[in-house]
Every structure is written in C-alpha cells, then in structure tokens.
C-alpha cells in the first residue's frame, strides 16, 4: 500500500500530493474510506472468520448509505456532492487534452484507473447499500507514474523560456555572533534587548 498517499488516522485528513493527482474532493473521500477500512481491520482481524463481517473476497470493506456518509463523515457537503465524488472515484479518469495554445489545462488531475471498488454483501436482497474498498493496485500505479509526469512538467517549463528570477533587492542585515549571543542571553534572562542608537545627522536643514 502506498503509505505516503494514505493516512490511518482520524479525523478527515488528506495528502496534498494525492489531492493534486486526483482532486481535493476525491482525495478527502478516499482518505476517509481508508480510515474505515483500517478501523474495520483493527477491530475484526483477531475475531473468528465467521465474525469478520467486513472481510470479503480477501479485502476489507466499508459501507454506508448516502445520508450516513453525509451525517457521519462529510457534513460540509450535500448528498449530491458526495454521490458525485463517489461516482468519480468508481470510474477511470481521462484528463482533458492541452489547450489550443499548447499549454496544459489548469486542472492538475492525471489519468488514472478507478480507485474505488464496489460490492454488495448485504443479507437482504432488497438492500442496495454499496460496499466500498480501495483499489490499491490502481493507487500504486498512480503513485509510480507521478514522477514521469513531474519530469514532463520540468521539460515543459524549460520550453516555455521562463524569465530569470526576480533579483534580490533586499539589503543584507547581518548580525555579528557577539550581538546575537548578547540578544539571546538578554531574552532568556528577561532583560530588554539592546536598542541601537540612532546617529544624529551632522547637518540639519533649517525649518521654514
């Protein structure tokens, strides 16, 4: 499992890198599902197999209805946003082609396979609540392909002939070791820091 992309802790946290690759909403949902998968595994892994209700087909799963996903996990979203995000994760994503000027679209998301796998392990046939698990194989592929994408961006930036960096116009204000040590000692002892005296100008302009 790509440990750098997913976290095992609550509350809702998200890897900035993952959000860049697949989108912020998708990264939040995927991370929250990861939390519940780890939670289920930690709570059921030592139980007899017949009591491991979240372990199916060699994978750990989690399930919830749309209202429960909203109320217990994503109260900051509408049900429609939640359903749209889950649907996006269940499908492969193909980014838009470059713009007419040759520059890539502002969307940073990259091509990927479906990152969510769905199932139905409900006891009642009429119960259509979907079960979810993460497609770790697709996530690992996404992780491994990301450096290639980064190298392409570097080449693209070079071809764009970026202007030289902004010159540093801020003057250096260097402090000698003795001044720095005196200031630190005064701060630790609660003494006021030394104030640099202002030099009076030798010539004063007459007031009018």
Coordinates of C-alpha atoms in Angstrom, one line a residue:
X1 CA 0.0 0.0 0.0
X2 CA 1.4 3.5 -0.9
X3 CA 1.9 4.7 2.7
X4 CA 2.8 8.2 1.5
X5 CA -0.6 8.7 -0.1
X6 CA -3.0 7.4 2.6
X7 CA -3.2 8.0 6.3
X8 CA -4.5 5.7 9.0
X9 CA -5.8 8.4 11.5
X10 CA -9.0 10.2 12.1
X11 CA -10.3 12.9 11.5
X12 CA -10.5 13.9 7.8
X13 CA -7.0 14.5 6.6
X14 CA -5.7 14.4 3.1
X15 CA -2.3 14.2 1.4
X16 CA -1.7 17.4 -0.6
X17 CA 0.0 15.2 -3.3
X18 CA -3.0 12.9 -3.6
X19 CA -5.3 15.9 -3.8
X20 CA -3.2 17.3 -6.7
X21 CA -3.3 14.0 -8.5
X22 CA -7.0 13.1 -8.2
X23 CA -8.8 16.3 -7.0
X24 CA -9.5 17.5 -3.5
X25 CA -13.0 16.1 -3.0
X26 CA -11.9 12.7 -4.3
X27 CA -8.8 12.7 -2.0
X28 CA -10.9 13.5 1.0
X29 CA -13.4 10.7 0.3
X30 CA -10.7 8.2 -0.5
X31 CA -8.8 9.1 2.7
X32 CA -12.0 8.7 4.8
X33 CA -12.7 5.3 3.3
X34 CA -9.1 4.3 4.1
X35 CA -9.8 5.3 7.8
X36 CA -12.8 3.0 8.0
X37 CA -11.0 0.1 6.2
X38 CA -8.2 0.3 8.8
X39 CA -10.7 0.7 11.6
X40 CA -12.6 -2.5 10.5
X41 CA -9.4 -4.5 10.1
X42 CA -8.1 -3.5 13.5
X43 CA -11.4 -4.3 15.2
X44 CA -12.1 -7.6 13.4
X45 CA -8.8 -9.2 12.4
X46 CA -8.5 -11.2 15.6
X47 CA -12.1 -12.4 15.6
X48 CA -13.2 -15.8 14.2
X49 CA -13.6 -15.7 10.4
X50 CA -17.4 -16.0 10.7
X51 CA -17.5 -12.8 12.7
X52 CA -15.3 -10.8 10.3
X53 CA -18.3 -9.2 8.5
X54 CA -16.2 -6.6 6.7
X55 CA -13.7 -9.0 5.3
X56 CA -15.0 -10.3 1.9
X57 CA -13.1 -11.8 -1.0
X58 CA -9.7 -11.2 0.7
X59 CA -10.3 -7.4 1.1
X60 CA -11.6 -5.2 3.9
X61 CA -14.7 -3.2 3.1
X62 CA -16.9 -0.5 4.5
X63 CA -20.4 0.6 3.7
X64 CA -22.8 3.4 4.4
X65 CA -25.9 5.0 2.9
X66 CA -25.6 8.4 1.3
X67 CA -27.3 10.2 4.3
X68 CA -25.0 8.4 6.7
X69 CA -21.9 9.4 4.7
X70 CA -23.0 13.0 4.9
X71 CA -24.1 13.0 8.6
X72 CA -21.2 11.0 10.0
X73 CA -18.3 11.8 7.6
X74 CA -18.9 14.7 5.3
X75 CA -21.4 17.2 7.0
X76 CA -19.8 20.0 4.9
X77 CA -21.1 18.6 1.6
X78 CA -24.5 18.0 0.2
X79 CA -25.6 14.4 -0.7
X80 CA -25.4 15.3 -4.3
X81 CA -21.7 16.3 -4.0
X82 CA -21.0 13.1 -2.1
X83 CA -22.7 10.9 -4.7
X84 CA -20.9 12.7 -7.5
X85 CA -17.5 12.3 -5.8
X86 CA -18.1 8.6 -5.1
X87 CA -19.1 8.1 -8.7
X88 CA -16.0 9.8 -10.0
X89 CA -13.8 7.5 -7.9
X90 CA -15.6 4.5 -9.2
X91 CA -14.7 5.4 -12.8
X92 CA -11.4 5.8 -14.7
X93 CA -10.4 9.4 -15.3
X94 CA -9.0 10.8 -18.5
X95 CA -7.7 14.4 -18.3
X96 CA -8.7 17.0 -20.9
X97 CA -6.3 17.5 -23.9
X98 CA -4.0 20.5 -23.9
X99 CA -5.4 23.9 -24.8
X100 CA -5.1 25.3 -28.4
X101 CA -2.0 27.3 -27.3
X102 CA -0.3 24.1 -26.3
X103 CA -0.4 24.8 -22.5
X104 CA -2.0 22.1 -20.3
X105 CA -5.3 22.8 -18.7
X106 CA -5.4 24.3 -15.2
X107 CA -6.8 21.0 -13.8
X108 CA -3.8 19.2 -12.2
X109 CA -5.5 15.8 -12.2
X110 CA -3.8 13.0 -14.1
X111 CA -5.1 9.9 -15.9
X112 CA -5.9 7.0 -13.6
X113 CA -7.9 3.8 -13.3
X114 CA -10.9 3.5 -11.0
X115 CA -9.8 3.9 -7.3
X116 CA -12.9 2.6 -5.7
X117 CA -14.2 -1.0 -5.9
X118 CA -17.8 -1.6 -5.1
X119 CA -19.7 -4.7 -3.9
X120 CA -23.0 -5.8 -2.4
X121 CA -22.7 -8.2 0.5
X122 CA -25.9 -7.3 2.2
X123 CA -28.0 -10.1 3.7
X124 CA -31.3 -8.7 2.4
X125 CA -31.7 -8.8 -1.4
X126 CA -33.6 -5.6 -1.5
X127 CA -30.8 -3.8 0.4
X128 CA -28.8 -2.0 -2.3
X129 CA -26.4 -0.2 0.0
X130 CA -23.0 -0.3 -1.7
X131 CA -19.9 -1.6 0.0
X132 CA -16.5 0.1 -0.9
X133 CA -12.9 -0.8 -0.8
X134 CA -9.9 0.9 -2.3
X135 CA -8.2 -0.3 -5.5
X136 CA -4.7 -0.2 -4.1
X137 CA -3.2 -1.6 -7.3
X138 CA -4.5 1.4 -9.2
X139 CA -3.3 3.7 -6.5
X140 CA 0.2 2.2 -6.6
X141 CA 0.2 2.6 -10.4
X142 CA -0.8 6.3 -10.0
X143 CA 1.9 6.8 -7.5
X144 CA 4.6 5.2 -9.7
X145 CA 3.6 7.2 -12.7
X146 CA 3.7 10.5 -11.0
X147 CA 7.5 11.1 -11.2
X148 CA 7.2 10.7 -15.0
X149 CA 4.6 13.4 -15.0
X150 CA 6.8 15.6 -12.9
X151 CA 9.7 15.3 -15.3
X152 CA 7.4 16.2 -18.2
X153 CA 6.4 19.4 -16.4
X154 CA 10.0 20.4 -15.9
X155 CA 10.6 20.0 -19.7
X156 CA 7.5 22.0 -20.4
X157 CA 8.6 24.8 -18.1
X158 CA 12.0 24.9 -19.8
X159 CA 10.5 25.1 -23.2
X160 CA 8.3 28.0 -22.1
X161 CA 11.5 30.0 -21.6
X162 CA 10.7 31.3 -18.2
X163 CA 12.1 34.7 -17.3
X164 CA 15.0 35.0 -15.0
X165 CA 14.2 35.0 -11.3
X166 CA 13.4 38.3 -9.6
X167 CA 16.6 40.0 -8.3
X168 CA 17.1 40.2 -4.6
X169 CA 16.8 43.9 -3.8
X170 CA 16.5 43.5 0.0
X171 CA 19.8 44.6 1.7
X172 CA 21.6 42.1 3.9
X173 CA 21.2 42.8 7.6
X174 CA 23.8 40.6 9.1
X175 CA 24.2 40.3 12.9
X176 CA 27.6 39.5 14.4
X177 CA 28.0 36.5 16.7
X178 CA 28.6 38.7 19.7
X179 CA 25.4 40.7 19.1
X180 CA 23.4 37.6 18.5
X181 CA 24.6 35.9 21.7
X182 CA 24.0 39.1 23.8
X183 CA 20.5 39.3 22.5
X184 CA 19.7 35.6 23.2
X185 CA 21.2 35.9 26.7
X186 CA 19.1 39.0 27.5
X187 CA 15.9 37.3 26.1
X188 CA 16.4 34.2 28.3
X189 CA 17.1 36.4 31.5
X190 CA 14.1 38.6 30.8
X191 CA 16.2 41.7 30.1
X192 CA 15.3 44.2 27.4
X193 CA 17.1 43.7 24.2
X194 CA 19.8 46.4 23.4
X195 CA 18.5 49.2 21.3
X196 CA 20.7 50.5 18.5
X197 CA 21.3 54.2 19.0
X198 CA 20.5 56.5 16.1
X199 CA 23.3 58.7 14.8
X200 CA 22.4 62.3 14.6
X201 CA 23.0 63.9 11.3
X202 CA 25.9 66.5 11.2
X203 CA 23.9 68.9 9.1
X204 CA 20.4 70.0 9.9
X205 CA 18.2 71.7 7.4
X206 CA 16.6 74.9 8.6
X207 CA 12.9 74.8 9.3
X208 CA 10.7 77.1 7.3

